[in-house]
Coordinates of C-alpha atoms in Angstrom, one line a residue:
Chain J
X1 CA 0.0 0.0 0.0
X2 CA 1.2 3.5 -0.8
X3 CA 1.4 6.2 1.7
X4 CA -1.4 8.1 0.0
X5 CA -3.7 5.1 0.3
X6 CA -2.9 4.6 4.0
X7 CA -3.5 8.3 4.6
X8 CA -6.8 8.1 2.7
X9 CA -7.8 5.0 4.7
X10 CA -7.1 6.8 7.9
X11 CA -9.2 9.7 6.8
X12 CA -12.1 7.4 5.9
X13 CA -12.0 5.5 9.2
X14 CA -12.0 8.7 11.2
X15 CA -14.8 10.2 9.1
X16 CA -16.8 7.0 9.3
X17 CA -16.5 7.0 13.2
X18 CA -17.7 10.6 13.4
X19 CA -20.7 9.8 11.2
X20 CA -21.5 6.7 13.3
X21 CA -21.4 8.6 16.5
X22 CA -23.6 11.4 15.2
X23 CA -26.0 8.8 13.7
X24 CA -26.2 6.9 17.0
X25 CA -27.3 10.0 18.8
X26 CA -29.7 11.1 16.1
X27 CA -31.3 7.7 15.7
X28 CA -31.7 7.2 19.4
X29 CA -33.7 10.4 19.8
X30 CA -36.2 9.2 17.2
X31 CA -39.3 7.6 18.5
X32 CA -40.9 4.7 16.7
X33 CA -44.3 5.5 15.0
X34 CA -47.1 4.6 17.3
X35 CA -48.3 1.8 15.1
X36 CA -45.0 0.2 15.0
X37 CA -44.8 -3.4 15.9
X38 CA -41.1 -3.4 16.3
X39 CA -41.2 -2.7 19.9
X40 CA -40.5 -5.3 22.5
X41 CA -39.3 -8.1 20.2
X42 CA -35.6 -8.4 20.8
X43 CA -33.9 -8.6 24.2
X44 CA -31.9 -5.5 25.2
X45 CA -28.2 -5.7 24.5
X46 CA -25.5 -3.2 25.0
X47 CA -26.2 0.2 23.6
X48 CA -29.6 -0.7 22.0
X49 CA -32.1 2.1 22.5
X50 CA -34.5 1.0 25.2
X51 CA -37.6 1.5 23.0
X52 CA -36.4 -1.0 20.5
X53 CA -36.0 -3.9 22.8
X54 CA -37.7 -5.9 25.5
X55 CA -36.1 -5.7 29.0
X56 CA -35.8 -9.1 30.7
X57 CA -37.5 -7.6 33.7
X58 CA -40.4 -6.8 31.5
X59 CA -42.9 -8.9 33.4
X60 CA -43.2 -6.5 36.2
X61 CA -42.3 -3.5 34.2
X62 CA -45.0 -4.0 31.7
X63 CA -47.6 -3.6 34.5
X64 CA -47.1 0.1 34.3
X65 CA -47.2 -0.1 30.5
X66 CA -50.4 -2.1 30.3
X67 CA -52.0 0.0 33.0
X68 CA -51.1 3.2 31.4
X69 CA -52.1 2.1 27.9
X70 CA -55.5 1.0 29.2
X71 CA -56.0 4.2 31.1
X72 CA -55.1 6.5 28.3
X73 CA -57.4 4.6 26.0
X74 CA -60.3 4.8 28.6
X75 CA -59.7 8.4 29.2
X76 CA -59.6 9.6 25.6
X77 CA -62.6 7.7 24.4
X78 CA -64.8 9.5 26.9
X79 CA -65.9 13.1 26.7
X80 CA -65.9 13.4 30.4
X81 CA -63.0 11.7 32.1
X82 CA -64.6 12.0 35.5
X83 CA -67.4 9.6 34.6
X84 CA -64.9 7.0 33.4
X85 CA -62.7 7.5 36.5
X86 CA -65.7 7.1 38.8
X87 CA -66.4 3.8 37.1
X88 CA -62.7 2.6 37.2
X89 CA -62.3 3.3 40.8
X90 CA -65.7 1.9 41.9
X91 CA -66.2 5.3 43.3
X92 CA -69.5 5.7 45.0
X93 CA -70.7 9.2 44.8
X94 CA -73.1 8.5 47.6
X95 CA -70.3 8.3 50.1
X96 CA -69.5 11.8 49.0
X97 CA -72.6 13.5 50.2
X98 CA -71.4 13.5 53.7
X99 CA -67.8 14.1 53.3
X100 CA -65.9 17.3 52.8
X101 CA -62.7 16.0 51.1
X102 CA -60.9 19.3 51.4
X103 CA -61.5 19.2 55.1
X104 CA -58.4 19.8 57.1
X105 CA -59.1 17.3 59.8
X106 CA -60.9 13.9 59.7
X107 CA -63.5 15.4 62.0
X108 CA -64.3 18.0 59.4
X109 CA -64.2 15.5 56.6
X110 CA -66.8 13.1 58.2
X111 CA -69.7 13.7 60.6
X112 CA -70.3 12.1 63.9
X113 CA -66.9 11.6 65.5
X114 CA -67.4 13.6 68.7
X115 CA -70.2 12.7 71.1
X116 CA -73.1 15.1 71.5
X117 CA -72.0 15.7 75.1
X118 CA -68.5 16.7 73.9
X119 CA -69.9 19.0 71.2
X120 CA -72.2 20.8 73.6
X121 CA -69.7 21.2 76.5
X122 CA -67.6 24.1 77.8
X123 CA -64.5 22.6 76.3
X124 CA -66.0 22.8 72.8
X125 CA -66.8 26.4 73.4
X126 CA -63.1 27.0 74.4
X127 CA -62.0 25.2 71.2
X128 CA -64.1 27.6 69.2
X129 CA -62.8 30.7 70.8
X130 CA -59.2 29.4 70.4
X131 CA -59.9 29.0 66.7
X132 CA -61.3 32.5 66.5
X133 CA -58.3 34.1 68.3
X134 CA -55.2 35.5 66.8
X135 CA -53.3 35.4 70.1
X136 CA -50.8 32.7 69.9
X137 CA -50.1 32.5 73.7
X138 CA -53.7 32.3 74.5
X139 CA -54.2 29.5 71.9
X140 CA -51.2 27.5 73.3
X141 CA -52.2 28.0 77.0
X142 CA -55.9 27.1 76.4
X143 CA -55.0 24.0 74.3
X144 CA -52.4 22.8 76.8
X145 CA -55.0 23.1 79.6
X146 CA -57.5 21.1 77.5
X147 CA -54.9 18.4 76.8
X148 CA -54.0 18.1 80.5
X149 CA -57.6 18.0 81.8
X150 CA -59.4 16.0 79.2
X151 CA -59.1 12.5 78.0
X152 CA -60.0 10.6 74.8
X153 CA -61.0 12.4 71.7
X154 CA -60.9 15.9 73.3
X155 CA -57.3 15.4 74.5
X156 CA -56.3 14.0 71.1
X157 CA -57.9 17.0 69.3
X158 CA -56.1 19.5 71.5
X159 CA -52.8 17.8 70.9
X160 CA -53.3 17.6 67.2
X161 CA -54.1 21.4 67.2
X162 CA -51.0 22.1 69.2
X163 CA -48.9 20.1 66.7
X164 CA -50.4 22.1 63.9
X165 CA -49.8 25.4 65.6
X166 CA -46.1 24.7 66.2
X167 CA -45.8 23.4 62.7
X168 CA -47.0 26.6 61.4
X169 CA -44.4 28.4 63.5
X170 CA -41.8 26.0 62.0
X171 CA -41.1 24.6 65.4
X172 CA -40.7 21.1 64.1
X173 CA -39.4 19.3 67.1
X174 CA -42.1 20.7 69.4
X175 CA -44.7 19.7 66.7
X176 CA -43.2 16.2 66.6
X177 CA -43.4 15.9 70.4
X178 CA -47.2 16.8 70.3
X179 CA -47.8 14.4 67.4
X180 CA -46.2 11.6 69.4
X181 CA -48.3 12.4 72.4
X182 CA -51.4 12.6 70.3
X183 CA -50.8 9.1 68.8
X184 CA -50.5 7.7 72.3
X185 CA -54.0 8.6 73.2
X186 CA -56.2 5.5 73.0
X187 CA -59.1 6.0 70.6
X188 CA -61.9 3.8 69.5
X189 CA -61.3 4.4 65.8
X190 CA -57.9 4.2 63.9
X191 CA -59.3 6.6 61.3
X192 CA -59.3 9.5 63.9
X193 CA -55.6 9.4 63.9
X194 CA -54.9 10.0 60.2
X195 CA -54.1 13.6 60.5
X196 CA -51.4 13.0 63.0
X197 CA -49.8 10.4 60.6
X198 CA -50.2 12.9 57.8
X199 CA -48.4 15.6 59.8
X200 CA -45.7 13.2 60.7
X201 CA -45.3 12.3 57.0
X202 CA -45.1 16.0 56.2
X203 CA -42.3 16.4 58.8
X204 CA -40.5 13.4 57.4
X205 CA -40.6 14.9 53.9
X206 CA -39.3 18.2 55.2
X207 CA -36.3 16.3 56.6
X208 CA -35.9 14.4 53.4
X209 CA -36.8 11.0 54.9
X210 CA -38.9 10.2 51.9
X211 CA -39.4 6.4 52.5
X212 CA -40.8 7.0 56.0
X213 CA -43.1 9.7 54.5
X214 CA -44.4 7.3 51.9
X215 CA -45.0 4.5 54.5
X216 CA -46.9 6.9 56.7
X217 CA -49.0 8.2 53.8
X218 CA -49.9 4.6 52.8
X219 CA -51.2 4.1 56.2
X220 CA -53.2 7.4 56.0
X221 CA -54.7 6.7 52.6
X222 CA -55.6 3.1 53.6
X223 CA -57.8 4.5 56.4
X224 CA -59.1 7.6 54.7
X225 CA -59.7 7.5 50.9
X226 CA -61.2 11.0 50.9
X227 CA -58.2 12.9 52.2
X228 CA -57.2 15.3 49.4
X229 CA -54.3 16.8 51.2
X230 CA -52.8 13.4 51.8
X231 CA -53.0 12.6 48.1
X232 CA -51.2 15.9 47.3
X233 CA -48.4 15.2 49.8
X234 CA -48.2 11.6 48.5
X235 CA -47.6 12.9 45.0
X236 CA -44.8 15.1 46.3
X237 CA -43.2 12.2 48.2
X238 CA -43.5 9.8 45.3
X239 CA -42.0 12.3 43.0
X240 CA -39.0 12.9 45.4
X241 CA -38.6 9.1 45.7
X242 CA -38.7 8.6 41.9
X243 CA -36.1 11.3 41.4
X244 CA -33.5 8.9 43.0
X245 CA -31.5 6.9 40.5
X246 CA -31.7 3.5 42.3
X247 CA -35.5 3.8 42.6
X248 CA -35.9 4.9 39.0
X249 CA -33.9 1.9 37.6
X250 CA -35.7 -0.6 39.7
X251 CA -38.5 -1.4 37.3
X252 CA -41.0 -2.9 39.8
X253 CA -40.7 -0.1 42.3
X254 CA -40.6 2.6 39.7
X255 CA -43.7 1.3 38.1
X256 CA -45.5 0.9 41.4
X257 CA -44.7 4.5 42.5
X258 CA -45.6 6.0 39.2
X259 CA -48.9 4.2 39.2
X260 CA -49.4 5.4 42.8
X261 CA -48.6 9.0 41.7
X262 CA -51.0 8.9 38.7
X263 CA -53.8 7.3 40.7
X264 CA -53.4 10.0 43.4
X265 CA -54.0 12.5 40.7
X266 CA -57.1 10.6 39.6
X267 CA -58.5 10.4 43.1
X268 CA -58.1 14.2 43.6
X269 CA -59.9 14.7 40.3
X270 CA -62.8 12.7 41.7
X271 CA -62.8 14.2 45.1
X272 CA -62.2 17.9 44.3
X273 CA -65.4 18.9 42.6
X274 CA -64.0 22.4 41.8
X275 CA -61.9 21.9 38.6
X276 CA -60.0 25.2 39.2
X277 CA -58.8 23.8 42.6
X278 CA -57.7 20.6 40.8
X279 CA -55.9 22.6 38.1
X280 CA -54.2 24.8 40.6
X281 CA -52.7 21.6 42.2
X282 CA -51.4 20.7 38.7
X283 CA -49.6 24.1 38.7
X284 CA -48.1 23.5 42.1
X285 CA -46.6 20.3 40.7
X286 CA -44.6 22.4 38.4
X287 CA -42.6 23.6 41.3
X288 CA -41.6 20.1 42.3
X289 CA -37.8 19.7 42.3
X290 CA -36.5 16.4 40.7
X291 CA -37.2 14.3 37.7
X292 CA -38.6 16.7 35.1
X293 CA -40.0 14.0 32.8
X294 CA -42.1 12.5 35.5
X295 CA -43.2 16.0 36.5
X296 CA -44.1 17.0 33.0
X297 CA -46.1 13.8 32.5
X298 CA -47.9 14.3 35.8
X299 CA -48.9 17.9 34.9
X300 CA -50.0 16.8 31.4
X301 CA -52.0 13.9 32.9
X302 CA -53.7 16.3 35.3
X303 CA -54.7 18.5 32.4
X304 CA -56.0 15.5 30.6
X305 CA -58.2 14.7 33.5
X306 CA -59.5 18.2 33.6
X307 CA -60.4 17.8 29.9
X308 CA -58.0 20.6 29.0
X309 CA -56.3 19.2 25.9
X310 CA -54.3 22.3 25.3
X311 CA -52.6 21.9 28.6
X312 CA -52.1 18.2 28.0
X313 CA -50.4 18.8 24.8
X314 CA -48.2 21.6 26.1
X315 CA -46.8 19.4 28.9
X316 CA -46.6 16.2 27.1
X317 CA -44.8 17.9 24.2
X318 CA -42.0 18.7 26.6
X319 CA -41.3 15.0 26.7
X320 CA -40.8 14.9 22.9
X321 CA -37.3 16.3 23.1
X322 CA -36.3 13.9 25.8
X323 CA -33.8 11.2 24.8
X324 CA -34.4 7.6 25.6
X325 CA -30.7 6.9 25.9
X326 CA -29.7 5.9 29.4
X327 CA -33.2 6.2 30.7
X328 CA -34.9 3.6 32.9
X329 CA -37.5 1.4 31.4
X330 CA -40.4 3.0 33.3
X331 CA -39.4 6.5 32.1
X332 CA -39.4 5.2 28.6
X333 CA -42.9 3.8 29.0
X334 CA -44.0 7.4 29.9
X335 CA -42.2 8.7 26.9
X336 CA -43.8 6.1 24.6
X337 CA -47.3 6.5 26.0
X338 CA -47.1 10.3 25.8
X339 CA -46.2 10.1 22.1
X340 CA -49.1 7.7 21.5
X341 CA -51.5 10.0 23.4
X342 CA -50.3 13.1 21.5
X343 CA -50.8 11.3 18.2
X344 CA -54.3 10.2 19.3
X345 CA -55.2 13.8 20.2
X346 CA -53.9 15.0 16.9
X347 CA -55.8 12.4 15.1
X348 CA -59.1 13.4 16.7
X349 CA -58.4 17.0 16.2
X350 CA -58.3 17.8 19.9
Chain V
X1 CA 6.3 3.5 5.6
X2 CA 7.5 7.0 6.0
X3 CA 5.5 9.3 8.1
X4 CA 5.2 12.8 6.6
X5 CA 4.6 16.0 8.6
X6 CA 1.5 16.6 6.6
X7 CA 0.1 13.2 7.5
X8 CA 0.4 13.9 11.3
X9 CA -1.1 17.4 11.1
X10 CA -4.0 16.1 8.9
X11 CA -4.9 13.3 11.3
X12 CA -4.5 15.7 14.2
X13 CA -7.0 18.0 12.6
X14 CA -9.5 15.3 12.1
X15 CA -9.2 14.0 15.6
X16 CA -9.5 17.6 17.0
X17 CA -12.6 18.0 14.9
X18 CA -14.1 14.7 16.2
X19 CA -13.4 15.9 19.8
X20 CA -15.1 19.2 19.1
X21 CA -18.1 17.4 17.7
X22 CA -18.4 15.2 20.8
X23 CA -18.2 18.2 23.0
X24 CA -20.7 20.1 21.1
X25 CA -23.1 17.1 21.1
X26 CA -22.9 16.9 24.9
X27 CA -23.5 20.6 25.3
X28 CA -26.5 20.4 23.0
X29 CA -27.9 17.5 25.0
X30 CA -27.3 19.3 28.3
X31 CA -28.9 22.5 27.1
X32 CA -31.9 20.8 25.7
X33 CA -32.6 19.4 29.1
X34 CA -32.1 22.8 30.6
X35 CA -34.5 24.4 28.1
X36 CA -37.0 21.7 29.0
X37 CA -36.7 22.8 32.6
X38 CA -37.0 26.4 31.8
X39 CA -40.2 25.8 29.9
X40 CA -41.7 24.0 32.8
X41 CA -40.8 26.8 35.2
X42 CA -43.0 29.2 33.4
X43 CA -45.4 29.8 36.2
X44 CA -48.7 31.4 35.5
X45 CA -50.5 33.6 38.0
X46 CA -54.1 32.6 37.9
X47 CA -55.9 34.6 40.6
X48 CA -56.2 38.3 39.9
X49 CA -52.5 39.0 40.1
X50 CA -52.1 37.4 43.4
X51 CA -49.8 34.4 43.4
X52 CA -51.4 31.9 45.6
X53 CA -50.7 28.4 46.9
X54 CA -53.1 25.9 48.2
X55 CA -51.9 24.8 51.6
X56 CA -53.0 23.2 54.8
X57 CA -54.3 25.2 57.7
X58 CA -56.2 23.4 60.5
X59 CA -56.8 26.6 62.4
X60 CA -59.1 29.0 60.7
X61 CA -56.8 31.1 58.6
X62 CA -54.9 33.7 60.6
X63 CA -56.6 36.8 59.6
X64 CA -56.9 40.4 60.8
X65 CA -60.2 42.1 60.3
X66 CA -60.4 45.8 59.7
X67 CA -63.3 48.1 59.6
X68 CA -62.7 50.9 57.1
X69 CA -64.5 54.2 57.2
X70 CA -63.5 57.5 55.5
X71 CA -61.5 58.6 58.5
X72 CA -60.8 55.5 60.6
X73 CA -59.3 52.0 60.3
X74 CA -60.4 49.8 63.2
X75 CA -59.0 46.4 64.1
X76 CA -61.7 44.0 65.1
X77 CA -60.7 43.0 68.6
X78 CA -61.0 39.2 68.5
X79 CA -59.5 38.8 72.0
X80 CA -62.2 41.0 73.5
X81 CA -64.7 39.0 71.5
X82 CA -63.3 35.7 72.8
X83 CA -63.4 36.8 76.4
X84 CA -67.0 38.1 76.0
X85 CA -68.0 34.7 74.4
X86 CA -66.3 32.7 77.2
X87 CA -68.0 34.9 79.9
X88 CA -71.4 34.8 78.2
X89 CA -73.8 32.0 78.4
X90 CA -75.4 29.9 75.7
X91 CA -79.1 30.0 75.2
X92 CA -81.1 26.8 74.6
X93 CA -79.9 26.7 71.0
X94 CA -76.2 27.1 71.7
X95 CA -76.0 30.8 70.8
X96 CA -74.1 33.4 72.8
X97 CA -75.1 37.1 72.3
X98 CA -73.2 40.0 73.8
X99 CA -71.3 43.2 73.2
X100 CA -67.8 44.6 73.1
X101 CA -66.9 48.3 72.8
X102 CA -67.0 48.4 69.1
X103 CA -70.3 46.6 68.6
X104 CA -72.5 43.6 69.2
X105 CA -72.1 40.0 68.3
X106 CA -74.0 36.7 67.9
X107 CA -71.9 33.7 68.3
X108 CA -73.4 30.3 67.2
X109 CA -71.6 27.2 68.6
X110 CA -73.3 25.0 66.0
X111 CA -74.1 22.5 68.7
X112 CA -76.0 20.3 66.3
X113 CA -73.4 20.2 63.6
X114 CA -71.6 17.0 64.4
X115 CA -68.3 17.6 62.7
X116 CA -65.2 19.2 64.0
X117 CA -65.4 20.5 67.6
X118 CA -64.2 24.0 66.7
X119 CA -66.9 24.8 64.2
X120 CA -68.6 28.2 64.8
X121 CA -70.3 31.1 63.3
X122 CA -69.9 34.7 64.4
X123 CA -71.9 37.7 63.3
X124 CA -70.4 41.0 64.4
X125 CA -72.3 44.3 64.0
X126 CA -70.2 47.4 64.3
X127 CA -71.6 50.3 66.3
X128 CA -70.4 53.3 64.3
X129 CA -71.2 55.8 66.9
X130 CA -69.3 54.0 69.6
X131 CA -66.4 53.6 67.2
X132 CA -66.3 57.3 66.4
X133 CA -66.3 58.1 70.1
X134 CA -63.5 55.7 70.9
X135 CA -61.1 56.2 68.0
X136 CA -59.6 59.5 66.8
X137 CA -60.0 60.6 63.2
X138 CA -57.2 59.7 60.8
X139 CA -56.2 61.4 57.6
X140 CA -56.4 59.4 54.3
X141 CA -52.6 59.5 54.2
X142 CA -52.3 58.0 57.7
X143 CA -54.6 55.2 56.8
X144 CA -52.6 54.5 53.7
X145 CA -49.4 54.4 55.7
X146 CA -50.9 52.1 58.3
X147 CA -52.1 49.7 55.7
X148 CA -48.6 49.6 54.2
X149 CA -47.2 48.6 57.6
X150 CA -50.0 46.0 58.0
X151 CA -49.1 44.5 54.6
X152 CA -45.6 44.0 55.7
X153 CA -46.7 42.3 59.0
X154 CA -49.2 40.2 57.1
X155 CA -46.4 39.0 54.8
X156 CA -44.1 38.1 57.5
X157 CA -46.6 36.4 59.8
X158 CA -48.5 34.6 57.0
X159 CA -51.8 36.1 57.7
X160 CA -54.5 37.6 55.5
X161 CA -56.1 41.0 55.7
X162 CA -59.8 41.3 55.8
X163 CA -61.5 44.7 55.1
X164 CA -65.1 45.5 56.0
X165 CA -65.7 48.7 54.0
X166 CA -68.4 51.1 54.7
X167 CA -69.6 53.4 51.9
X168 CA -67.8 56.3 53.3
X169 CA -64.6 54.3 53.2
X170 CA -64.9 53.2 49.6
X171 CA -62.8 56.2 48.4
X172 CA -59.9 55.2 50.6
X173 CA -60.3 51.6 49.7
X174 CA -60.2 52.4 46.1
X175 CA -56.8 54.0 46.6
X176 CA -55.5 51.0 48.7
X177 CA -56.7 48.3 46.3
X178 CA -53.9 48.6 43.7
X179 CA -51.3 48.4 46.6
X180 CA -52.9 45.3 48.0
X181 CA -52.9 43.6 44.7
X182 CA -49.3 44.6 44.0
X183 CA -48.1 43.2 47.3
X184 CA -49.5 39.8 46.7
X185 CA -50.9 39.4 50.2
X186 CA -54.1 37.4 50.1
X187 CA -56.9 39.6 51.3
X188 CA -60.7 39.8 51.4
X189 CA -63.0 42.6 51.3
X190 CA -66.7 42.9 52.1
X191 CA -68.9 46.0 51.7
X192 CA -71.1 47.1 54.5
X193 CA -74.2 49.3 54.6
X194 CA -76.5 50.4 57.3
X195 CA -78.9 47.5 56.2
X196 CA -76.2 44.9 55.7
X197 CA -74.2 45.7 58.8
X198 CA -72.5 42.6 60.0
X199 CA -69.2 40.8 59.5
X200 CA -69.5 37.0 59.2
X201 CA -66.6 35.0 60.5
X202 CA -66.9 31.2 60.5
X203 CA -65.4 27.8 60.4
X204 CA -67.7 25.2 58.9
X205 CA -67.8 22.3 56.5
X206 CA -69.1 24.4 53.5
X207 CA -65.7 26.1 53.5
X208 CA -64.1 22.9 52.6
X209 CA -66.0 22.0 49.5
X210 CA -64.0 24.4 47.5
X211 CA -61.5 27.1 48.3
X212 CA -62.9 30.6 48.2
X213 CA -59.7 32.1 48.9
X214 CA -56.2 30.7 49.1
X215 CA -54.0 31.4 52.0
X216 CA -50.3 31.5 52.4
X217 CA -48.9 29.1 54.9

């Protein structure tokens, strides 16, 4: 071989590797057309883009995929997503007549917790005056005296109120102390303690102990399915958890948490009759710090549930520019599904 | 094989070019993620120029109620009200009636409402003659200055301002209104007349069906 040919060969090799590198990046950013049957046929190997192959953990991972596919189909074939969600969650509107889901305590959310005697007594009157007052010291003194002198539900309610007061003043350790005392009061119904567990979860989240927050909130939501504030905190906690790399790449947990997050959005849509309140929650979600793709999808999903397709498209389109390369499987499910949904909405001129 | 100078420099140029392309690609990927974040951060204010958050507040929102006349701004003394309620006695229906210096009140303990123990309804009727006797006149500029200070306090203590405005006070309130909006402190205002002469304060389940006003927390 002559020098010139060697030189030419070197040039070709280098140029080819440049083109290969650029091509890899470009191809990886392309999404398959929605009708493509190419997906999930070959096992994932090496640098294969995740959308083109089937991960060997797919059995559990596809839970999210199947669930989300079905959900999106269900929600876009109905004019009113609320009717469909009601059906999907076996949600009985009759239970709703007596509940105030935006109530800040379980006693506000449901009737008939306190006895008639408790509601008519002098302690009740003092509770009401405490609520009326702006004087912090008066509030603390009165509530502490109630907590000392009373037992049962009245004592619990005073301790809960004290915890909330100190929480508002950002005195977290004092709040925690009162919550512990509140949880020690023996009550006849577990449901009555959900607010204390909720506040504890809030404190856990403030201190970045996300797993404990999620455990606490699971307990809360198991007892009280109508607790809107708990769902909102749960969304925040799940998003924080999902922003951790090890969680994101654990398919089963990632899928589970994502499903929990999206279902929480669905429950709040059902519970909060005021669509504006629901949409304002979607806007608060924008301020979440962490995984931006999950956040965009959650906000877009909220708009879908509110029947606001402009908002849906706006937030799901943010996912279009996201690359699949290096993503976890569950994120790629979100990306795929959002593409499908956008295509569907376009097809139906929505 | 002889290696010529031009060979080395040519391959150098190509490998530098390759390195540059790799770096540019990485930068583009990075900035596209950044642009995504920036788009998502575009927060919209939705409530009349007041940026609001929905938040949790077990205790009735910390609020300060003010009665506004053309020449007076009076704080509703809830401590005095509280004391009068505790000292007063409930009638058969769980209602306490009484007076403080600034006016009369009717306090309903909602005995038959079996929800939270601290549910109540309070109707306060200001007594304008008594108020004018007790409090000195203020200039419009004094009132504006006071409201500015109240706004600062409200922001730092996370409380809301509530104005009960009489017809004579409308002029002053009109000048305060833009300031209130600008400072993004949640506030409420009601308009009183001689016929509709009461301020309603309450905590009851109907407030928790939907939010009428959002509060800072």
